[in-house]
PDB file of C-alpha atoms in Angstrom:
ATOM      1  CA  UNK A   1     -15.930  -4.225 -10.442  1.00 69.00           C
ATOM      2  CA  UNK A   2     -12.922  -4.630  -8.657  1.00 81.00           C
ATOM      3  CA  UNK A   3     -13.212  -5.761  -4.725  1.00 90.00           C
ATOM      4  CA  UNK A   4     -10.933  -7.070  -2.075  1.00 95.00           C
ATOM      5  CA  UNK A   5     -12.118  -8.439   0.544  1.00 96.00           C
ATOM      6  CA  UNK A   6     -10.450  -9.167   4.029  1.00 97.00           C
ATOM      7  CA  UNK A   7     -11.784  -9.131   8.038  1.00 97.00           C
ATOM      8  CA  UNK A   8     -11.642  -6.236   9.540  1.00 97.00           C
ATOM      9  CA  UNK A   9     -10.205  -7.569  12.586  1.00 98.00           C
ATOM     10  CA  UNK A  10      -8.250 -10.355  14.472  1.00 98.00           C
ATOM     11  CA  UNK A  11      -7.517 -11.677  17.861  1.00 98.00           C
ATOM     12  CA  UNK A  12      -4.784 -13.925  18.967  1.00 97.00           C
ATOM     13  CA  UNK A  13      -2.504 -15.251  21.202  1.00 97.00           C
ATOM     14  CA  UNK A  14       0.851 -14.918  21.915  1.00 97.00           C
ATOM     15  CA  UNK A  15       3.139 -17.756  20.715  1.00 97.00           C
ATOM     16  CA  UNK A  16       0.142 -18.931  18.460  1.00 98.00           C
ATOM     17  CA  UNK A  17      -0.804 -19.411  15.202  1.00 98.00           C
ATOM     18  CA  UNK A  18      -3.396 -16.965  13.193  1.00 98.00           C
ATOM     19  CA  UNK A  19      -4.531 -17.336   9.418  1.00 98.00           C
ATOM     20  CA  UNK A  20      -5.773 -13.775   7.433  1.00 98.00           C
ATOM     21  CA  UNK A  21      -8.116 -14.532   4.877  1.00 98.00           C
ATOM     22  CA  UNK A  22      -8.500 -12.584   1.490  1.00 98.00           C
ATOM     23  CA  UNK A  23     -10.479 -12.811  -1.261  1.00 97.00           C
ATOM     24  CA  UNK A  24      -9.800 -10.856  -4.681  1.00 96.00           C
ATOM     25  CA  UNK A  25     -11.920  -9.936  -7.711  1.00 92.00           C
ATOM     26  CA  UNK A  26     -10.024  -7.929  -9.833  1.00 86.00           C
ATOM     27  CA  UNK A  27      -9.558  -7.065 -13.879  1.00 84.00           C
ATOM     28  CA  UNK A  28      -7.247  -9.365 -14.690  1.00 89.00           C
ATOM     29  CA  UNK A  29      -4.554 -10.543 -12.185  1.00 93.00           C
ATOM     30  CA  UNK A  30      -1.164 -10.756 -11.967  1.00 94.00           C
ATOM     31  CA  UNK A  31      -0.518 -11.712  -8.562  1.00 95.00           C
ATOM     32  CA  UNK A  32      -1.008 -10.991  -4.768  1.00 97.00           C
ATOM     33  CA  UNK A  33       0.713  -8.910  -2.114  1.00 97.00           C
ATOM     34  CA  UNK A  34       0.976  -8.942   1.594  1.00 98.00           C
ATOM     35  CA  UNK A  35       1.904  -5.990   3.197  1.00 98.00           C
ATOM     36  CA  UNK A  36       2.256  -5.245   6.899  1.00 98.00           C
ATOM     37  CA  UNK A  37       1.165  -1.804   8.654  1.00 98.00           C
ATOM     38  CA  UNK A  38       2.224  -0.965  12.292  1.00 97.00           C
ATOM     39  CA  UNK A  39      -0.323   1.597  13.083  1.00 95.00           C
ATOM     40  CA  UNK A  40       1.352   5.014  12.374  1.00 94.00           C
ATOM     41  CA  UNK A  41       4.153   4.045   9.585  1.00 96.00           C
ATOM     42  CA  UNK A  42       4.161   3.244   6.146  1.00 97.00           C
ATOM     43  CA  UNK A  43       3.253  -0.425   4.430  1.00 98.00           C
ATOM     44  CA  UNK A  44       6.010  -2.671   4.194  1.00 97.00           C
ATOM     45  CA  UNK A  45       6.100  -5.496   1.834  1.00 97.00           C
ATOM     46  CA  UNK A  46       5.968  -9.186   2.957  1.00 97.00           C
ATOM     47  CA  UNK A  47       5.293 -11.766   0.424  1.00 96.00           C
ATOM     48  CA  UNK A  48       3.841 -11.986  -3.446  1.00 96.00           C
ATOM     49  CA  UNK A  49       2.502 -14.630  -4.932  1.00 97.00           C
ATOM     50  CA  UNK A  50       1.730 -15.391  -8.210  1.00 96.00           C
ATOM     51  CA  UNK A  51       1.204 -19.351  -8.889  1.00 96.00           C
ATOM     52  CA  UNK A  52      -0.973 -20.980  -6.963  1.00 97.00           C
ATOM     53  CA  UNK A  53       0.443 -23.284  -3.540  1.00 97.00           C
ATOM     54  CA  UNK A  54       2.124 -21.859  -0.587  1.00 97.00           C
ATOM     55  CA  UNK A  55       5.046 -19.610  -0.096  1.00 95.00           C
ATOM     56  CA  UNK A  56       7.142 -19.904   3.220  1.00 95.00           C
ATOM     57  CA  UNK A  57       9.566 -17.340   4.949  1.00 92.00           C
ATOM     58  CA  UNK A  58      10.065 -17.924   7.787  1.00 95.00           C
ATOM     59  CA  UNK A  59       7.229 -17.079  10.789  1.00 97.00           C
ATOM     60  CA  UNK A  60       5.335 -16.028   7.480  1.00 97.00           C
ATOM     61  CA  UNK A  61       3.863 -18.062   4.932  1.00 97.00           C
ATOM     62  CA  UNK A  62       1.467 -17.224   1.864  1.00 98.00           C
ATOM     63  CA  UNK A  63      -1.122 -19.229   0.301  1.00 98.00           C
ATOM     64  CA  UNK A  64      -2.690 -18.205  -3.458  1.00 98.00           C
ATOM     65  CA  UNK A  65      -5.415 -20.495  -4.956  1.00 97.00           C
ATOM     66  CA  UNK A  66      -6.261 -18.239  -8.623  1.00 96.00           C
ATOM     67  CA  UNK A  67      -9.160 -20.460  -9.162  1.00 94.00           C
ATOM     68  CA  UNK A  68     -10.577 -19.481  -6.364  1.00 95.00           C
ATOM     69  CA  UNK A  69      -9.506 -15.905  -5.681  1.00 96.00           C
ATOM     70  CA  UNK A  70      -8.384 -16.682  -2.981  1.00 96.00           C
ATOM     71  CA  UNK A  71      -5.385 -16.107  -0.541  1.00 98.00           C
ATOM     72  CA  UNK A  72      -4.682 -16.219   2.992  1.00 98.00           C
ATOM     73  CA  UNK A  73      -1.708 -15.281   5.252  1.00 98.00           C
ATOM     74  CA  UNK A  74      -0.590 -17.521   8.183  1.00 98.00           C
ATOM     75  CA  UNK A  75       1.807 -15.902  11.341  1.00 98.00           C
ATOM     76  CA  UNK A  76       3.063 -18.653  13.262  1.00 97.00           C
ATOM     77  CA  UNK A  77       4.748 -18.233  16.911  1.00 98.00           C
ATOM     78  CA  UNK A  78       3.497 -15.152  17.343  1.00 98.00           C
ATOM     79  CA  UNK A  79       5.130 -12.426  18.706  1.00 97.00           C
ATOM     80  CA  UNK A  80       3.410  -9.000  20.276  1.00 97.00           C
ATOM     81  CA  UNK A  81       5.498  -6.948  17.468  1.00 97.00           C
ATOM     82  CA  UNK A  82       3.051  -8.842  15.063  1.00 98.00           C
ATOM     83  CA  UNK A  83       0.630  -6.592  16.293  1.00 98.00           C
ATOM     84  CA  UNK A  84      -0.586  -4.008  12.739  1.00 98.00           C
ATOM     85  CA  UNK A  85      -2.204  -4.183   9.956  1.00 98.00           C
ATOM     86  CA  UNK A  86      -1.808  -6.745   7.459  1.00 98.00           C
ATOM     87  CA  UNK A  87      -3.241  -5.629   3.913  1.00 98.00           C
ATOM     88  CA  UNK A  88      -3.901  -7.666   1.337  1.00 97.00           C
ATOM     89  CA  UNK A  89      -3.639  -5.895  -2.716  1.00 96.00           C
ATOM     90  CA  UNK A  90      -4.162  -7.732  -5.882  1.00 95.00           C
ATOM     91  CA  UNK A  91      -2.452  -6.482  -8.937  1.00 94.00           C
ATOM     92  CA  UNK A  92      -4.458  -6.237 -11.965  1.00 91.00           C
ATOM     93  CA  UNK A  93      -4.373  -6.087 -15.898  1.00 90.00           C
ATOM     94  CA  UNK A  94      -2.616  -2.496 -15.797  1.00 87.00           C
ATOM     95  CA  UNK A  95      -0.159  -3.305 -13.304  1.00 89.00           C
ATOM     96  CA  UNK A  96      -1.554  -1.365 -10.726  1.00 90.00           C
ATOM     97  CA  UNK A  97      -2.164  -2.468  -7.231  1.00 93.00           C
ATOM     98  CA  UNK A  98      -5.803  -2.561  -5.546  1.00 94.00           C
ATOM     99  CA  UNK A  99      -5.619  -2.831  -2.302  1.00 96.00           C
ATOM    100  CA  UNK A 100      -8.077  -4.440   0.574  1.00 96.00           C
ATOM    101  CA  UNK A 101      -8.618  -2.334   3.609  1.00 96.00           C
ATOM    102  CA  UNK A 102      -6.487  -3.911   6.055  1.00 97.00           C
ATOM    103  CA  UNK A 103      -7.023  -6.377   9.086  1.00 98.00           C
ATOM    104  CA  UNK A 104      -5.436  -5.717  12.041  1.00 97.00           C
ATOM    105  CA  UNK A 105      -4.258  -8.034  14.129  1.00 98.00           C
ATOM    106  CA  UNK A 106      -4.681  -7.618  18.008  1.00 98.00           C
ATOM    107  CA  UNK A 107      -1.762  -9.712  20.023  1.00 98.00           C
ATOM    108  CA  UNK A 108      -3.081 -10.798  23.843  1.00 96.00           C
ATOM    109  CA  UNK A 109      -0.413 -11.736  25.753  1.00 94.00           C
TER     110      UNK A 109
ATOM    111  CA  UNK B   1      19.381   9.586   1.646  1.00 55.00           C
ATOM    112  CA  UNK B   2      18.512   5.886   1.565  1.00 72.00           C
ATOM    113  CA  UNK B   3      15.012   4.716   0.049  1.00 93.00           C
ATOM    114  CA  UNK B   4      12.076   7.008  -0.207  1.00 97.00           C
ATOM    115  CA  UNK B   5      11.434  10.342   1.705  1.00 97.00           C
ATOM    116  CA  UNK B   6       8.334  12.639   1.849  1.00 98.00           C
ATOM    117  CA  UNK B   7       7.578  16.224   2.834  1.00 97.00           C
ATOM    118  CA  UNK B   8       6.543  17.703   5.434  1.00 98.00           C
ATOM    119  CA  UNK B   9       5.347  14.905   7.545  1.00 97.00           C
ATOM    120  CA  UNK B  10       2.141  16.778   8.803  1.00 98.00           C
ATOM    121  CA  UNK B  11       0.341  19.947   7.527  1.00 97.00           C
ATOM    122  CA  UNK B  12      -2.516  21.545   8.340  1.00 97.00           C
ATOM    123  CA  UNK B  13      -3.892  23.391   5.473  1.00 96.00           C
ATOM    124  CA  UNK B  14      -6.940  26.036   5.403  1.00 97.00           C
ATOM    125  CA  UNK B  15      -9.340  25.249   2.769  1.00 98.00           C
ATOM    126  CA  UNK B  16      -8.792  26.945  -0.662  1.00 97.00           C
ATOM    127  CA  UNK B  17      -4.745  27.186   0.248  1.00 97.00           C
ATOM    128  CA  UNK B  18      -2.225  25.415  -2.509  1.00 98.00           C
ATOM    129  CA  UNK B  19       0.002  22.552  -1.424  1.00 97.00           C
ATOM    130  CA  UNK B  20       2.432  20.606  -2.836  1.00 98.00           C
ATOM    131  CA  UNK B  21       3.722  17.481  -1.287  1.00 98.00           C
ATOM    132  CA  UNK B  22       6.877  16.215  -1.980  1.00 98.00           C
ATOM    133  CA  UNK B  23       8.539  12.869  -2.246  1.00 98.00           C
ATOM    134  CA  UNK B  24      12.065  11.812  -3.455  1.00 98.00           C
ATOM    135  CA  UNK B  25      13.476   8.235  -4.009  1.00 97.00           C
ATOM    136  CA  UNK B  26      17.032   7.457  -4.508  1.00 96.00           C
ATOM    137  CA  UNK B  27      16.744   3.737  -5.814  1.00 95.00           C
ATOM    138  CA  UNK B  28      16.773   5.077  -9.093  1.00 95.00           C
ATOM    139  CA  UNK B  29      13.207   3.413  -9.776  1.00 96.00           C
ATOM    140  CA  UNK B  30      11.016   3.902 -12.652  1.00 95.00           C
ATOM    141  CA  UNK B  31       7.751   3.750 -11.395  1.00 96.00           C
ATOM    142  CA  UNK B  32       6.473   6.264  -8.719  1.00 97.00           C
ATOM    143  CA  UNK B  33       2.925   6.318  -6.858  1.00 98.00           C
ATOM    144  CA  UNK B  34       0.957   8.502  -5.119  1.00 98.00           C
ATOM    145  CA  UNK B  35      -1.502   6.744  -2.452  1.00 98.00           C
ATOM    146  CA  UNK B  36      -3.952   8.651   0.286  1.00 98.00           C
ATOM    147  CA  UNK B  37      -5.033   6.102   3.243  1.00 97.00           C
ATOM    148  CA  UNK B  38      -8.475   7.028   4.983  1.00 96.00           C
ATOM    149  CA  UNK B  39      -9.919   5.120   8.038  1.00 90.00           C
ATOM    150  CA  UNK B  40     -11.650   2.092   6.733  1.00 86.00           C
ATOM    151  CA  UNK B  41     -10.674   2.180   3.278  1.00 89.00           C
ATOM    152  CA  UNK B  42      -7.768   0.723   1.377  1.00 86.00           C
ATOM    153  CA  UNK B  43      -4.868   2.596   0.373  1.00 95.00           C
ATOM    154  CA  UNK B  44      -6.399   3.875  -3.240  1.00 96.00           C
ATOM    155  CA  UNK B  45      -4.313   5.109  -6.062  1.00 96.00           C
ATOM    156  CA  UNK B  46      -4.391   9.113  -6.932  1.00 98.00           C
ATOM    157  CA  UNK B  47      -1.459   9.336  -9.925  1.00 98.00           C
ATOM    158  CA  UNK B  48       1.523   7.305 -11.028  1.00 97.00           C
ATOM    159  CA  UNK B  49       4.118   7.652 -13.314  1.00 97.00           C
ATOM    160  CA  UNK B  50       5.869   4.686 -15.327  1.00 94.00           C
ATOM    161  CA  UNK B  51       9.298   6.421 -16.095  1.00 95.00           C
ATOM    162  CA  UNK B  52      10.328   9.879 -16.489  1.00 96.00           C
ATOM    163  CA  UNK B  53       8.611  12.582 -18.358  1.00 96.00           C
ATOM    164  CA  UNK B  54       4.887  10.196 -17.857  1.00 96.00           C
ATOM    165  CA  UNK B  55       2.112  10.605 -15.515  1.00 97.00           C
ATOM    166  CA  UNK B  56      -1.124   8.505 -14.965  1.00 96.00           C
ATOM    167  CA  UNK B  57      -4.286   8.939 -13.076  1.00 97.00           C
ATOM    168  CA  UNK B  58      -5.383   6.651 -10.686  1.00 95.00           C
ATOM    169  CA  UNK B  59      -8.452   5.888  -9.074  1.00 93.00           C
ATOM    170  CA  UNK B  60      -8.917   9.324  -7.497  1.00 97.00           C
ATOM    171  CA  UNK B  61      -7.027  11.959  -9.000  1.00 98.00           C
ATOM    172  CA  UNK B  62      -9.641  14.619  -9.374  1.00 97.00           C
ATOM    173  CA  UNK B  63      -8.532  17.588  -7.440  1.00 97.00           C
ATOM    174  CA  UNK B  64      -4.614  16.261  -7.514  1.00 98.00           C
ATOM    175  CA  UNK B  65      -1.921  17.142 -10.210  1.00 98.00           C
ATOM    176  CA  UNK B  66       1.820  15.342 -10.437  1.00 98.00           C
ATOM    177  CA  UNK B  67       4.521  15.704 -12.724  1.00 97.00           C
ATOM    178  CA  UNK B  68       8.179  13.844 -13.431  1.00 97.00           C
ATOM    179  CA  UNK B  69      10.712  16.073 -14.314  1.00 97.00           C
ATOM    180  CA  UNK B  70      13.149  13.351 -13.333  1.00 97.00           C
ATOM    181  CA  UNK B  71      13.410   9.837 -12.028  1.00 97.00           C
ATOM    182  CA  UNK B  72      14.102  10.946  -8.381  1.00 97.00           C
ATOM    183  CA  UNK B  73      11.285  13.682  -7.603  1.00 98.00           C
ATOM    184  CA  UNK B  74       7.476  12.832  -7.893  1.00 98.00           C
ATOM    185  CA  UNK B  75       5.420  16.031  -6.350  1.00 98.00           C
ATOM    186  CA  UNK B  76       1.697  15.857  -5.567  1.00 98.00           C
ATOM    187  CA  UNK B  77       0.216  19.081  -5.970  1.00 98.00           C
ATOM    188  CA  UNK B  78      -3.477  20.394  -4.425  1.00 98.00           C
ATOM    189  CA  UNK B  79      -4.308  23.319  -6.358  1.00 96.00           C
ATOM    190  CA  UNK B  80      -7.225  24.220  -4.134  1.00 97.00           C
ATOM    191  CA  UNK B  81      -7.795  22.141  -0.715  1.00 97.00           C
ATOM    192  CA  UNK B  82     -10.877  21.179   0.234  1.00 98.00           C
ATOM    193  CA  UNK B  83     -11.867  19.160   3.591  1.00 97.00           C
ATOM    194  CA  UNK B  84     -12.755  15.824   2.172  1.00 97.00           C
ATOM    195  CA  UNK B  85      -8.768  15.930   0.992  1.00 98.00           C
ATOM    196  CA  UNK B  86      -7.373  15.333   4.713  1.00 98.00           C
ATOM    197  CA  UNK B  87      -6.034  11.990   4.572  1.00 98.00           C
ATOM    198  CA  UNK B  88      -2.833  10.157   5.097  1.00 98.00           C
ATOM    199  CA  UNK B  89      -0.792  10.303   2.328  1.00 98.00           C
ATOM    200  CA  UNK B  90       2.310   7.708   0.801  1.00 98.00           C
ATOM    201  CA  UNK B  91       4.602   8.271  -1.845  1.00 98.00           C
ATOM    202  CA  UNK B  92       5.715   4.703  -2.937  1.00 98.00           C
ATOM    203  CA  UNK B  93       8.333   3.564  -5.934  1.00 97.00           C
ATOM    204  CA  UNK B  94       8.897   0.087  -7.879  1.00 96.00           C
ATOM    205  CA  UNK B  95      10.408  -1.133 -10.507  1.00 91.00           C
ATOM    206  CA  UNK B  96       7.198  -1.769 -12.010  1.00 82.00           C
ATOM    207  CA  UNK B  97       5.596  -4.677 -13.380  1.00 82.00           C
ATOM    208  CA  UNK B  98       5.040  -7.636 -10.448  1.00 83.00           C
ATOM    209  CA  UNK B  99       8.014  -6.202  -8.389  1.00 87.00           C
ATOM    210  CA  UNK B 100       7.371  -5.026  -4.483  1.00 94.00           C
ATOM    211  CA  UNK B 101       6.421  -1.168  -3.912  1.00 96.00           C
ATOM    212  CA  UNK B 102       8.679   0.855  -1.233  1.00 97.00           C
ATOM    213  CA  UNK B 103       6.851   3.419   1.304  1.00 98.00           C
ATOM    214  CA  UNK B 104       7.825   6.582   2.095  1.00 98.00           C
ATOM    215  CA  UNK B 105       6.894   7.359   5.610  1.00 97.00           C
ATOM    216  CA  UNK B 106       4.044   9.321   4.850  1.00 98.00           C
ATOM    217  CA  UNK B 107       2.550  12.911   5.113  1.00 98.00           C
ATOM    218  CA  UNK B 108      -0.638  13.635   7.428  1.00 97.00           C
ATOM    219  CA  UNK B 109      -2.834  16.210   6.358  1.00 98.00           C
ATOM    220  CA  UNK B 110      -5.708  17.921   7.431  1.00 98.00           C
ATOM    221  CA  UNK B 111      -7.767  20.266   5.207  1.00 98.00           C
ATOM    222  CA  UNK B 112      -9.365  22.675   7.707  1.00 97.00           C
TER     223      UNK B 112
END
């Protein structure tokens, strides 16, 4: 079957540094999407990876290891409008995304 | 209108009652997708269409029809609403393939 997998929820600190963990199991694969969610609007895209190693941009930065199934996303110097919903979504044989269901990251001052 | 717009952007529905739900994109996309977002569950996929004049079921369509008259307009249609159908639901649009999918803003509803 086809599973994401992703914590429900985070804590951090402002000015810190958090890491979200995903892990994906999906027919076929053709790479791996971070979106971010503040609570009440729509997804908006944030990185997509599709060979393994790490992607930077920024405060942002994406890690994909396809051996593994395996991806995580790191939020440096965090900042309280970090505070939503990161979600995590695989893309499989057909193109289509499958999506985890979200962590959400709280932001303590 | 810039990007992707939905209609209306709540509803409450009586059970039974017909609804369509519309959403529009002007970024001349091919690919269109209809999504519905519940508490604790990932977005999952009701229909999509690749181009114009093609539709495709997702993961939940049952109960849901679309259609794709055109490249701009992808309608999601509840012939008969029942309660487990109140959800949050995005209209999104790519360019298909690996390339990033754009929200619209979304439409609450609630089946009553």
């Amino acid at each position: 079957g086809q599973n994401i997998d992703q914590p429900t929820e985070m804590t951090a600190t402002e000015g810190a540094i958090v890491q979200i963990n995903c892990t994906y199991q999906t027919s076929g694969f053709n790479g791996l999407f971070w979106y971010q969610q503040h609570a009440g609007e729509a997804p908006t895209f944030l990185s997509y990876n599709v060979l393994d190693g790490l992607e930077e941009k920024g405060r942002f930065s994406s890690f994909l290891s396809r051996s593994k199934g395996y991806s995580y996303l790191l939020l440096k110097e965090l900042q309280m409008k970090d505070s939503a919903s990161y979600l995590c979504a695989s893309l499989d044989s057909n193109y289509q995304l499958i999506w985890g269901a979200g962590t959400k990251l709280i932001i303590k001052p | 209108i810039a990007g992707i717009t939905q209609a209306p952007t709540s509803q409450i529905l009586a059970a039974g009652r017909r609804m369509t739900l519309r959403c529009t994109q002007d970024m001349r996309h091919n690919a269109m997708y209809w999504y519905r977002q519940d508490l604790g569950l990932g977005l999952r996929l009701i229909h999509y269409s690749n181009t114009a004049g093609t539709t495709g079921k997702g993961e939940v369509p049952d109960g849901y029809s679309v259609s794709r008259a055109n490249t701009d307009d992808f309608p999601l249609t509840l012939a008969s609403a029942v309660p487990s159908q109140t959800s949050v639901y995005f209209c999104a649009s790519s360019d298909g393939g690996n390339n990033e999918q754009f929200f619209g803003p979304g439409t609450r509803l609630t089946v009553l």
